[in-house]
XYZ file of C-alpha atoms in Angstrom:
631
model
C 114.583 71.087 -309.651
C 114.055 74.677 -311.130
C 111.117 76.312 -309.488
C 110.051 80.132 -308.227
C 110.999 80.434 -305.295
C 109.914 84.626 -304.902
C 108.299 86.959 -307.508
C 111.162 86.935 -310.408
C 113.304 84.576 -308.604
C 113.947 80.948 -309.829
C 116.176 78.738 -307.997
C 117.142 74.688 -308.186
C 116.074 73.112 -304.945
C 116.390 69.211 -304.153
C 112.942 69.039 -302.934
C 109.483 70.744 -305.018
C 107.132 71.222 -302.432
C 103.849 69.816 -303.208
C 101.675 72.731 -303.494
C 100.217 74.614 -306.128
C 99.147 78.571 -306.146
C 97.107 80.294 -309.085
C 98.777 83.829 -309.784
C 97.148 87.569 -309.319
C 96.351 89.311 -312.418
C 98.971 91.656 -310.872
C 101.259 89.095 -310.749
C 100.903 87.804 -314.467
C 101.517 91.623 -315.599
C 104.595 93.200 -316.606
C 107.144 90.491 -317.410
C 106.773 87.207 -317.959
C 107.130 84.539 -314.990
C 108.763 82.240 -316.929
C 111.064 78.904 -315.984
C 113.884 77.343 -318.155
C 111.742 75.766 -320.317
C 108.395 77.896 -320.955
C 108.087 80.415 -323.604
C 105.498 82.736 -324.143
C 102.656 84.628 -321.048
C 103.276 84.052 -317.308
C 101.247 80.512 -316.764
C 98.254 80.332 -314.649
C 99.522 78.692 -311.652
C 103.341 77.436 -310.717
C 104.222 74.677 -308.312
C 106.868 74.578 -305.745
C 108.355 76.409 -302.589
C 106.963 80.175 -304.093
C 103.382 77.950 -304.064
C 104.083 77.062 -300.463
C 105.354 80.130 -299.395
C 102.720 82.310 -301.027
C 99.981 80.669 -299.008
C 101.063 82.904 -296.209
C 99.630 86.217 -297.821
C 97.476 84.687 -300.206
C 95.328 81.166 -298.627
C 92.840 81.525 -300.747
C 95.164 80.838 -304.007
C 96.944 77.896 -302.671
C 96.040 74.222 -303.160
C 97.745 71.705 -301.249
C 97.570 68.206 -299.432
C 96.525 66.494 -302.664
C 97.686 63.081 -301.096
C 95.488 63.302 -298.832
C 92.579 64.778 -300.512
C 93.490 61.254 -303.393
C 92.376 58.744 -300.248
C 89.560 60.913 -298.785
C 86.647 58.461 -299.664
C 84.074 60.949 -298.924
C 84.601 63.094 -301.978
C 84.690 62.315 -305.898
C 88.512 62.649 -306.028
C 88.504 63.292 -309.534
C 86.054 66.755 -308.848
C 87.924 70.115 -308.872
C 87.747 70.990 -305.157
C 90.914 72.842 -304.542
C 91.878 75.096 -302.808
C 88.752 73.725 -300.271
C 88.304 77.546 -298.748
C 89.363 79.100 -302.347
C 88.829 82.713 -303.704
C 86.063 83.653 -305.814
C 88.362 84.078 -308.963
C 91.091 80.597 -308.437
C 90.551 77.869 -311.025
C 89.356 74.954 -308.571
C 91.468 71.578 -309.936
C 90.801 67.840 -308.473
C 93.512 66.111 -306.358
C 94.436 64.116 -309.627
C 94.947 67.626 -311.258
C 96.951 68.721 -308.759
C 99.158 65.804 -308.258
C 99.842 65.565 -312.430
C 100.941 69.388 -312.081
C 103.708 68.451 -309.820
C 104.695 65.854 -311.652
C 104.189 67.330 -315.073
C 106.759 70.153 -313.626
C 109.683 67.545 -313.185
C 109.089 65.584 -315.987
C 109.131 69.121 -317.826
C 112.280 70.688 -315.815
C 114.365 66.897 -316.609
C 113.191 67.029 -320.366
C 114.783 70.393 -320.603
C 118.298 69.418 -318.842
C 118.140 65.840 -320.425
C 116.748 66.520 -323.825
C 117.432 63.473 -325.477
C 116.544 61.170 -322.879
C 113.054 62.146 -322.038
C 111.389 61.296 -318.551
C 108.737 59.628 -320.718
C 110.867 57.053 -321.853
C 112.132 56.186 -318.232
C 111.269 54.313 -315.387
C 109.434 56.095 -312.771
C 109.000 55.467 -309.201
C 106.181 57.171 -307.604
C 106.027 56.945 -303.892
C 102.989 56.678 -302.008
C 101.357 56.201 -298.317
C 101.672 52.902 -297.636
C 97.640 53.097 -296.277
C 96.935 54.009 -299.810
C 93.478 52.399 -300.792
C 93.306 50.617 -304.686
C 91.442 53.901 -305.600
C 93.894 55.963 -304.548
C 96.808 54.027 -305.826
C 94.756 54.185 -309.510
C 94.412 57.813 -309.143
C 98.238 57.861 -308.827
C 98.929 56.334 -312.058
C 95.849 58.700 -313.692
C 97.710 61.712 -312.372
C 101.078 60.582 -313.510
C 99.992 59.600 -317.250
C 97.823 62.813 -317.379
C 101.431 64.359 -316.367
C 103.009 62.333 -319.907
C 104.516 59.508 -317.419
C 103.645 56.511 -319.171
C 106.016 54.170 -317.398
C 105.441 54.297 -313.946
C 106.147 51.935 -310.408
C 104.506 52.150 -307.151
C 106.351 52.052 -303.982
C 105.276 52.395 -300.532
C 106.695 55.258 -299.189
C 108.145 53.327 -295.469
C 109.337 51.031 -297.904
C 111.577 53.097 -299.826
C 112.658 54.933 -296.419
C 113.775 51.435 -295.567
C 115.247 50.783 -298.569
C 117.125 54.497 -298.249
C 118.719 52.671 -295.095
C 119.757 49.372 -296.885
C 121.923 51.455 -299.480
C 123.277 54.281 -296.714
C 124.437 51.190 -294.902
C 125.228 48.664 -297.914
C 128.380 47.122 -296.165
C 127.562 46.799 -293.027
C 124.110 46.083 -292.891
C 124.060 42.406 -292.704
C 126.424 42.998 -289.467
C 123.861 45.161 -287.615
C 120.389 42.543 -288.454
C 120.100 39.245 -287.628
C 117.132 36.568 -288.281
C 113.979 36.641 -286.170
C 114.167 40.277 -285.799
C 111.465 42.892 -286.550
C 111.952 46.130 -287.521
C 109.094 49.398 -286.924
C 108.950 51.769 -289.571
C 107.020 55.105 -288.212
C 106.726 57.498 -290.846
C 104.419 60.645 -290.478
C 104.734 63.152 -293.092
C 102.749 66.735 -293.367
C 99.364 64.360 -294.268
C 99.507 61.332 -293.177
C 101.018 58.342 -290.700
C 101.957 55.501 -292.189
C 103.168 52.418 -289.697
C 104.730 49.446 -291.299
C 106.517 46.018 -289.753
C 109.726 44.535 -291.733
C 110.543 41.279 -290.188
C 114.213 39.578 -290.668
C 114.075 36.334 -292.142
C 116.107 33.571 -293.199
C 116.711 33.120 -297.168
C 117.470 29.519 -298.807
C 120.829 30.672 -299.259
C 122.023 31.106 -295.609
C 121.324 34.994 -296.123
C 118.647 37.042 -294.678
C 116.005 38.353 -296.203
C 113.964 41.892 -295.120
C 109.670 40.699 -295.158
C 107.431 44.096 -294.950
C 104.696 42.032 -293.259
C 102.428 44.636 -292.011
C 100.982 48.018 -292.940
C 98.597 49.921 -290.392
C 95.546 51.876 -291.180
C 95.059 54.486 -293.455
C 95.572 57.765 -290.480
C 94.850 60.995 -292.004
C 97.148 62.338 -289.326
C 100.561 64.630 -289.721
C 101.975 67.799 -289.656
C 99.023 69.827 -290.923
C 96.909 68.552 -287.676
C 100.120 69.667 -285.784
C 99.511 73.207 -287.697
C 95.843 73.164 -286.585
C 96.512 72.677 -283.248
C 99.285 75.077 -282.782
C 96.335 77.624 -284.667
C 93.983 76.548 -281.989
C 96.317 77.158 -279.432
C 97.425 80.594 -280.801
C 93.613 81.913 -281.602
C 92.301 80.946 -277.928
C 94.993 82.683 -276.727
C 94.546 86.054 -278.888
C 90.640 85.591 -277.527
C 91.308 85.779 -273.941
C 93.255 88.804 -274.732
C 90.990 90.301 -277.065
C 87.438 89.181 -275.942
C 84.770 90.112 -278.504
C 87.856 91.022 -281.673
C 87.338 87.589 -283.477
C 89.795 86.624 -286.109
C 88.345 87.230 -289.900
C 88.479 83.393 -292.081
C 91.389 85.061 -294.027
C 93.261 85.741 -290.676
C 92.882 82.117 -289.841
C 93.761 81.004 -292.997
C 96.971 82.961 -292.312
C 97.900 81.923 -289.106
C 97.574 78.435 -289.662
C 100.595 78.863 -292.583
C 102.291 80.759 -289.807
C 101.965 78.114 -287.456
C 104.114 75.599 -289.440
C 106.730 78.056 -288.834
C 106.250 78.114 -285.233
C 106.222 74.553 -284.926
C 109.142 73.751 -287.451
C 111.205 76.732 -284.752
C 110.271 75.529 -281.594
C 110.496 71.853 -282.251
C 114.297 72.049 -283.466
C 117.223 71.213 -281.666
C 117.693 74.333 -280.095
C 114.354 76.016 -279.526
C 114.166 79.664 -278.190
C 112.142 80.220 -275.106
C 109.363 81.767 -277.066
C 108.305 82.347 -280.514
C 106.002 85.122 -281.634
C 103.121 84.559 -284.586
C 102.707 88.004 -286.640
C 99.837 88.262 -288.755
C 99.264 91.096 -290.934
C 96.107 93.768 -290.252
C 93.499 93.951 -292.726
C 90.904 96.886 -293.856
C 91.709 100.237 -292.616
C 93.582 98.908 -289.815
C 96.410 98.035 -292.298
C 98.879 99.976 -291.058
C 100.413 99.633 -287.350
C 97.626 97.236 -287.043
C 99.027 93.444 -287.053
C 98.261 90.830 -284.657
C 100.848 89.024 -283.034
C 100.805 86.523 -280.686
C 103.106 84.715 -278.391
C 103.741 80.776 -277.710
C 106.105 79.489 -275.299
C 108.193 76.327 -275.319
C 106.190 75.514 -272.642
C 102.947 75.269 -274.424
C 104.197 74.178 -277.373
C 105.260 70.873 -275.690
C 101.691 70.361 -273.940
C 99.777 70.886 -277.025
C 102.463 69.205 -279.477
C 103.923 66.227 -277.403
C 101.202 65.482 -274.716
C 98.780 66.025 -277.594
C 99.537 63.735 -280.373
C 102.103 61.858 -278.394
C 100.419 60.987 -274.650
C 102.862 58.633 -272.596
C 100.165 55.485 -272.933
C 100.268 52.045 -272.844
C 100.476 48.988 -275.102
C 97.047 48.168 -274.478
C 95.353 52.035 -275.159
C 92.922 52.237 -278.291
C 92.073 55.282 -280.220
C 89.318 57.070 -279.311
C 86.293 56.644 -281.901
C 84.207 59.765 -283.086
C 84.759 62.900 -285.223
C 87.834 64.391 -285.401
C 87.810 68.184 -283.738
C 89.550 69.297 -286.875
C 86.923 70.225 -289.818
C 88.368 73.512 -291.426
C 89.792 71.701 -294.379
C 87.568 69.281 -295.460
C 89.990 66.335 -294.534
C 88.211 63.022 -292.493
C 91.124 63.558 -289.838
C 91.554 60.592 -287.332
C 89.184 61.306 -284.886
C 92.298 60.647 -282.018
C 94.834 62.600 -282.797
C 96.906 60.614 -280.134
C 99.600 58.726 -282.848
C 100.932 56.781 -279.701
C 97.452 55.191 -279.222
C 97.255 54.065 -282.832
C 100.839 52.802 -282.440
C 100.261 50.877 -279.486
C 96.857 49.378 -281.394
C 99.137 48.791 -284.634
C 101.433 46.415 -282.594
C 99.132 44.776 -280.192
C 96.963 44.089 -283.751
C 100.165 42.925 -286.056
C 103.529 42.573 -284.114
C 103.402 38.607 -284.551
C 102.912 39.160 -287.857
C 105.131 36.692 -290.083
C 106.272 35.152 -287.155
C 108.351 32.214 -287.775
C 107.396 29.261 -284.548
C 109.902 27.166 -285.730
C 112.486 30.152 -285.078
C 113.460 30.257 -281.352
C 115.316 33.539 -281.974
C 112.020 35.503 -283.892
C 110.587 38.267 -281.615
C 107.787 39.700 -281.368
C 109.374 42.544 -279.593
C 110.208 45.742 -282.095
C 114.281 45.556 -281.984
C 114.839 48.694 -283.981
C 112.767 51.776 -285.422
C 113.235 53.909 -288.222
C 111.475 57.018 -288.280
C 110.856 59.059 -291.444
C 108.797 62.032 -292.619
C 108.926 65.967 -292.250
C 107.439 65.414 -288.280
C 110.404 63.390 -287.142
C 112.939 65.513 -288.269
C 111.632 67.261 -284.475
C 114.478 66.127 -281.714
C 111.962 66.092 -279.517
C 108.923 64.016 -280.953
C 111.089 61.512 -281.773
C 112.650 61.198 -278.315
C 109.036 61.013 -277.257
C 108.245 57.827 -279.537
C 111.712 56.585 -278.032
C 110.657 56.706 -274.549
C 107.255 55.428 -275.333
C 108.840 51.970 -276.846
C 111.128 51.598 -274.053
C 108.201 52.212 -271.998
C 106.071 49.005 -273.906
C 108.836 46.567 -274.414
C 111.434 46.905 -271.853
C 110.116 45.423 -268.659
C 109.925 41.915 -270.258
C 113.284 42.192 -271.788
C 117.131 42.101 -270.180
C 118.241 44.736 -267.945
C 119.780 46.926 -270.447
C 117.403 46.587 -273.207
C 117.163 48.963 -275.299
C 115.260 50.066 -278.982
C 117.911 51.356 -281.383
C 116.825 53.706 -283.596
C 118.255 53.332 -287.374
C 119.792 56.330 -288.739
C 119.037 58.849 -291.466
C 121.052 61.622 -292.445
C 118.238 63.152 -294.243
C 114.395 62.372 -293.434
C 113.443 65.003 -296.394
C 115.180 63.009 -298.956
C 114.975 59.216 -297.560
C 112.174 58.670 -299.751
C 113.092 59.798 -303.360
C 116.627 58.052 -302.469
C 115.243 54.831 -301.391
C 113.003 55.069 -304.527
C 115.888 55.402 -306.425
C 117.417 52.686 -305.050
C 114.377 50.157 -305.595
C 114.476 51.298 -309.490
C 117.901 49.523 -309.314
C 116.973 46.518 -307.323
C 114.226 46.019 -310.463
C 116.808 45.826 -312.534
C 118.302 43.330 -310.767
C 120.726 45.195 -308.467
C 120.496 45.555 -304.813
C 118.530 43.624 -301.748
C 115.015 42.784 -302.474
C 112.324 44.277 -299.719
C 109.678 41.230 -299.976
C 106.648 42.865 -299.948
C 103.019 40.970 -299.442
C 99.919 43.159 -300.353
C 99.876 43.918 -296.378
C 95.687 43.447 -297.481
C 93.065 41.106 -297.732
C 90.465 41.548 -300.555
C 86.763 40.254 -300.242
C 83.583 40.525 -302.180
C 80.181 40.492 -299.914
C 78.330 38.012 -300.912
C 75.761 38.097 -298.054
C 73.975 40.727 -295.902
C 73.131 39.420 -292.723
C 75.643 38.969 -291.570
C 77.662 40.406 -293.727
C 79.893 37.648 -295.373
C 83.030 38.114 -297.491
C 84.196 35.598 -300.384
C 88.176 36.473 -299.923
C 89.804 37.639 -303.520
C 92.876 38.433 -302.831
C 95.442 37.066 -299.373
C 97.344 39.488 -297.745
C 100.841 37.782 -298.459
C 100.038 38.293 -301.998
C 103.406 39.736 -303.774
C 103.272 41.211 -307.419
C 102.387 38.904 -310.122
C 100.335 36.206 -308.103
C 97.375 36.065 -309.428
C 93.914 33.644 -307.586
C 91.118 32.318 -308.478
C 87.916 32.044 -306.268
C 86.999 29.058 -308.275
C 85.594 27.310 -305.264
C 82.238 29.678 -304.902
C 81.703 30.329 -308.966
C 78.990 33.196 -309.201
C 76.536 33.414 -311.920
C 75.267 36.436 -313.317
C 72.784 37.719 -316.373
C 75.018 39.196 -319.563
C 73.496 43.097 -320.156
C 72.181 43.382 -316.339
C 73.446 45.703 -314.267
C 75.620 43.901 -311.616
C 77.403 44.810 -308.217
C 80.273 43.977 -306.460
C 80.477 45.779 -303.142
C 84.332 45.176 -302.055
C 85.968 45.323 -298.501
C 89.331 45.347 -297.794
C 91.511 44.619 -294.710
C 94.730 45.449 -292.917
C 94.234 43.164 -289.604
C 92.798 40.102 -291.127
C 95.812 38.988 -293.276
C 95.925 35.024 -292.932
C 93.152 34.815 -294.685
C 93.186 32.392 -297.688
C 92.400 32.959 -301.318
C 88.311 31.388 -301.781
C 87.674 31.201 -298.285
C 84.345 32.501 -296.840
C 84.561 35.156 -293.395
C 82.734 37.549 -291.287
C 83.088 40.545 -292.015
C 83.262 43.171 -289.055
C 83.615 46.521 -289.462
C 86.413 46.898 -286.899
C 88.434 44.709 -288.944
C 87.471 45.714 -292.469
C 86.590 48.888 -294.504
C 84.365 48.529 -297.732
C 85.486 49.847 -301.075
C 83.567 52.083 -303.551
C 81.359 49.165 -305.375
C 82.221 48.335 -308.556
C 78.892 48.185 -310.837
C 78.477 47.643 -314.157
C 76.941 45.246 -316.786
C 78.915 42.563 -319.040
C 78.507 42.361 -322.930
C 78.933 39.972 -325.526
C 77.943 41.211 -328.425
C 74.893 40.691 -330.135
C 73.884 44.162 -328.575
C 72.963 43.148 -325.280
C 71.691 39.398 -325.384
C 70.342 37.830 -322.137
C 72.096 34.958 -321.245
C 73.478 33.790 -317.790
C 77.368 32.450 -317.337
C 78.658 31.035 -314.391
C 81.886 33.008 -313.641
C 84.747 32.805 -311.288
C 86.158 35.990 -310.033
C 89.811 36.354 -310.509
C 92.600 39.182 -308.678
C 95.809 39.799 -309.452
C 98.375 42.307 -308.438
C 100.653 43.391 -311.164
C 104.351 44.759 -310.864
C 103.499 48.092 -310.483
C 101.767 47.873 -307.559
C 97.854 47.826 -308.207
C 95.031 45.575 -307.974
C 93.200 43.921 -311.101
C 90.171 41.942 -310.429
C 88.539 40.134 -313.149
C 85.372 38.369 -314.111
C 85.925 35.004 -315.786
C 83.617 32.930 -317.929
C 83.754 28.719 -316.769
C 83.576 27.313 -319.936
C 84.766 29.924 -322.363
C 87.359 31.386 -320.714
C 86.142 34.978 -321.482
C 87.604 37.579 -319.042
C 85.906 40.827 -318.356
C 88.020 43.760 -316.767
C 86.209 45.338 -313.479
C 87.522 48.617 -312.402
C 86.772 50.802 -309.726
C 83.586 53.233 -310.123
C 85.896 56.395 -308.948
C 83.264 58.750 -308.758
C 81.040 56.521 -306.495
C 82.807 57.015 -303.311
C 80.284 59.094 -301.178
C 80.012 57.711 -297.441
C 76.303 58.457 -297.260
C 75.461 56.715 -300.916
C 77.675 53.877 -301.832
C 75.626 52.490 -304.484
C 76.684 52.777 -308.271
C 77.188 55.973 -310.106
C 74.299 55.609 -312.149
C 75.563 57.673 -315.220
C 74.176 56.201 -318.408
C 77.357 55.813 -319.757
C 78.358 53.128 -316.736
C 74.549 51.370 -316.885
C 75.603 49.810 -320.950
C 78.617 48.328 -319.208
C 81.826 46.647 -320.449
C 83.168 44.474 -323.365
C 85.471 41.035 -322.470
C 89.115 41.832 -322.985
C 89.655 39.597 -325.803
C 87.048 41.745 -328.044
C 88.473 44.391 -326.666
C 92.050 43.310 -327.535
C 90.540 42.575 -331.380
C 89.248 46.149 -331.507
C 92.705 47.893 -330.515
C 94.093 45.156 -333.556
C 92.231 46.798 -335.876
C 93.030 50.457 -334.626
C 97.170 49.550 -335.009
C 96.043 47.600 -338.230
C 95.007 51.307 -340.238
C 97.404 53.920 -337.630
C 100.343 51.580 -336.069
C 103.488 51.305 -337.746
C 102.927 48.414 -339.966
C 99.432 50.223 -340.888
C 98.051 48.151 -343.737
C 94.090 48.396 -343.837
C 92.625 51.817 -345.077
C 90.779 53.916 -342.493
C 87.761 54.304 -344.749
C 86.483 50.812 -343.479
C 87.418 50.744 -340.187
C 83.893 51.718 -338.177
C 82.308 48.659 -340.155
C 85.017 46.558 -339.286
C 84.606 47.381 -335.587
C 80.857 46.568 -335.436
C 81.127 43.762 -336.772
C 84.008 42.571 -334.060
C 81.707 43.705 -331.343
C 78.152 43.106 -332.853
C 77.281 46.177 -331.569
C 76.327 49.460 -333.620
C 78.530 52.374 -332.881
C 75.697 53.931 -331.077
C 76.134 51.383 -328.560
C 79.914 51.491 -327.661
C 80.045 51.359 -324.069
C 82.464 54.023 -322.243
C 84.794 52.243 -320.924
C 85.936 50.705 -324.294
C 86.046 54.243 -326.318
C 88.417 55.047 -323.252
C 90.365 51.926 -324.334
C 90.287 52.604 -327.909
């Protein structure tokens, strides 16, 4: 992929690094900064390794961690709040806008070497945590149609590592599994940890068959924590050696980019005694005035491995509280010990899919894979080694040991694995069967709170259920709530069945509020509906609202905006309190749009307003929202 990678210098890397960095005004004069396929002034901002790289003597211009910032459910995700500590003069853009800029760059750099078979005619695999809430995964396809990618898939991102593995090792797989085994997947990327289960199964065909039957909690935990603490390390240490000279917020800024370096040195396979952090001077003290500190191998390894990877055992739980990290913004897991949420993920799900009538299924993890920019470290993922063998082989035979599936490259497992699924779609290549890995519910009941399940958590793309067993009924024109949980540990639920909710086993949603119409402006009248959910082929959650006796189904989405921790009630925009029209009007409406503009246009435009009203029995004035977004 073309991308700066200095000031004046382009190059084609195989990876873009997801950041983004606004230009100087001294920057954007003289020549133009200009890649393969832009014409004209120097643009704004660019994307890439320079964007990455820049952040180092410029923080304040560089936006980054929008995957994160997509899942942070204390925010409006769709608000422009990058770069969080930005300067006065940087265009702030939302974590949507951010992500669509990255992929608006490769769809731009592939139309230019593929002209005339344009990305937006393709298939396109996005990636994504596998802890990825519904919101989150609908920002995802926002960002990548606001990019011009039209036709896109979801995959979870273990899941593609895994399926990176399947075609590195296409002939001899089915040699090295066997039924009954299960598999850990432990990937933990710059943002994020993402633990998933893959059990080996029997097919009807005396094959095997790979089952992803678990996915653990959403951990904003990765290599930028690693940064921070590296940066914590460093400052304290500058402090005791320069009591009273505090660090400025632009020095810290700095040394947290430099610590990446330190930790991406010292954690490689041959690490040098000691690394020294240089941070430039500032004011008058420019010149001959840098800071520099020094961090030993030593130190490195207590804050780094007996930090986020503590020798514990199977039965430790994460701590609860407030992460010590706050700088950026980020709800960072509050223990920043990933052993101790590993050991809770397989205590919680390791019988997960667990065949009884198989004498040879384990519940003991036979091999692990690890992926993400963290592993690539020798030594953290020796550490995770010796903390499995620690859990699991006392109660095995002498000799037991966890075998680690290979990689030859962690940075690129993903997008090849990705790859590799768009080809099993078509019909090529082993099949990962993939539940949802979540359980769905609507609260129905306060005290105590009580869930009608929507969705099961061995829900695969294209099932579809119906809650018809509890119908609901509700007022057409009133405003309406549906405050939704959702669930990682609590997967055996079934489809219409009424549980407990507790809030160490479930997480609620954003609500989704809004009023149904049926024409006639907004006439009262009350239906008795069953609630409906579905998840589609690419990957995301539709839950509907369907009339008894008519049949009449009624979209719900999320309310985006109305994510706020502290206020979880509706977004109470006047746009969201008219509500929504039932699909089939709403289908009508987009007939009589094609009807005067699609190809076989044969009505004149000049009548087409009337012609609308009279589908919806609703004056223009009255057009909800949500359908002019449709239309």
């Amino acid at each position: 992929t073309p991308q700066w990678v200095d000031l004046g210098q382009w190059e084609r890397r195989e990876t873009l690094p997801s950041f983004h960095y606004q230009w100087t005004d001294t920057e954007r004069a003289g020549k133009p900064q200009l890649l393969p396929w832009q014409t004209g002034a120097t643009p704004r901002a660019c994307v890439g390794a320079l964007a990455r790289d820049a952040g180092l003597r410029a923080p304040g211009r560089r936006a980054g961690s929008a995957k994160s910032w997509l899942c942070h459910d204390a925010v409006d995700r769709t608000a422009d709040l990058l770069p969080w500590h930005g300067d006065a003069d940087v265009d702030r853009l939302s974590p949507v806008d951010a992500s669509a800029a990255y992929l608006e760059h490769l769809r731009c750099a592939w139309d230019h070497q593929h002209p005339d078979a344009p990305l937006a005619d393709q298939d396109v695999v996005i990636t994504l945590p596998a802890s990825f809430d519904e919101v989150a995964r609908q920002l995802t396809i926002r960002a990548a149609k606001q990019a011009g990618l039209p036709r896109v898939y979801l995959i979870e991102e273990p899941q593609a590592a895994f399926y990176a593995w399947i075609d590195r090792h296409r002939d001899q797989w089915q040699q090295q599994v066997a039924a009954g085994q299960l598999i850990l997947v432990c990937d933990i990327g710059g943002g994020t940890t993402d633990l998933t289960l893959i059990r080996v199964q029997n097919a009807d065909d005396d094959q095997i068959q790979f089952h992803r039957v678990a996915v653990g909690k959403h951990l904003i935990l990765g290599g930028d924590n690693l940064d921070l603490a590296i940066a914590k390390h460093a400052e304290s240490k500058w402090l005791q050696q320069n009591a009273g000279s505090n660090l400025s917020p632009e020095q810290w800024e700095r040394l947290v980019q430099a610590s990446r370096l330190a930790k991406e040195t010292m954690l490689g396979d041959n690490p040098p005694p000691e690394h020294t952090i240089h941070l430039p001077a500032e004011g008058s003290q420019l010149l001959g005035g840098g800071i520099q500190i020094s961090v030993t191998d030593r130190e490195i390894n207590q804050v780094l491995l007996d930090g986020f990877f503590p020798v514990v055992p199977l039965t430790a739980v994460p701590e609860s509280g407030s992460s010590g990290f706050q700088e950026f913004g980020l709800p960072y897991a509050a223990d920043p010990a990933i052993t101790r949420h590993l050991a809770q993920f397989l205590s919680d799900h390791r019988r997960s899919g667990l065949d009884q009538d198989d004498a040879a299924a384990s519940d003991v993890p036979q091999y692990v894979l690890f992926n993400g920019g963290v592993l690539a470290a020798p030594a953290i993922r020796q550490r995770l080694v010796q903390v499995l063998q620690g859990w699991f082989a006392p109660s095995q035979p002498a000799g037991w040991q966890i075998e680690v599936l290979d990689h030859d490259r962690l940075d690129l497992a993903v997008a090849r694995g990705a790859a590799y699924y768009g080809m099993v779609r078509l019909g090529a290549g082993v099949r990962i069967v993939a539940n949802l890995g979540r359980t769905y519910y609507l609260q129905v009941a306060q005290s105590p709170p009580t869930g009608l399940c929507l969705i099961p958590g061995n829900a695969q793309p294209g099932h579809s259920f119906t809650a018809a067993e509890h119908p609901l009924r509700l007022q057409i024109g009133s405003p309406v709530q549906f405050p939704l949980w959702y669930s990682s540990t609590r997967l055996a639920d079934a489809a219409g069945s009424l549980v407990t909710l507790d809030v160490n086993e479930a997480t609620p949603l954003p609500p989704i509020c809004t009023a149904l119409m049926r024409g006639k402006s907004r006439q009262e009248a009350r239906l008795d509906i069953n609630l409906e959910a579905e998840l589609s082929e690419i990957g995301t959650l539709g839950l509907y609202c369907v009339d008894v006796h008519a049949g009449k189904r009624w979209n719900l989405e999320f309310d985006i905006r109305s994510t706020v921790e502290t206020d979880r009630t509706a977004h109470t925009g006047q746009g969201e309190a008219i509500g929504i029209i039932d699909d089939q009007t709403s289908q009508r409406c987009q007939e009589r749009l094609r009807s005067v503009f699609g190809p076989r246009a044969d009505q004149p435009p000049n009548r087409l307003v009337k012609a609308l009203q009279r589908d919806l029995e609703l004056s223009r004035t009255q057009w909800p929202p949500a359908l002019l977004r449709q239309l």
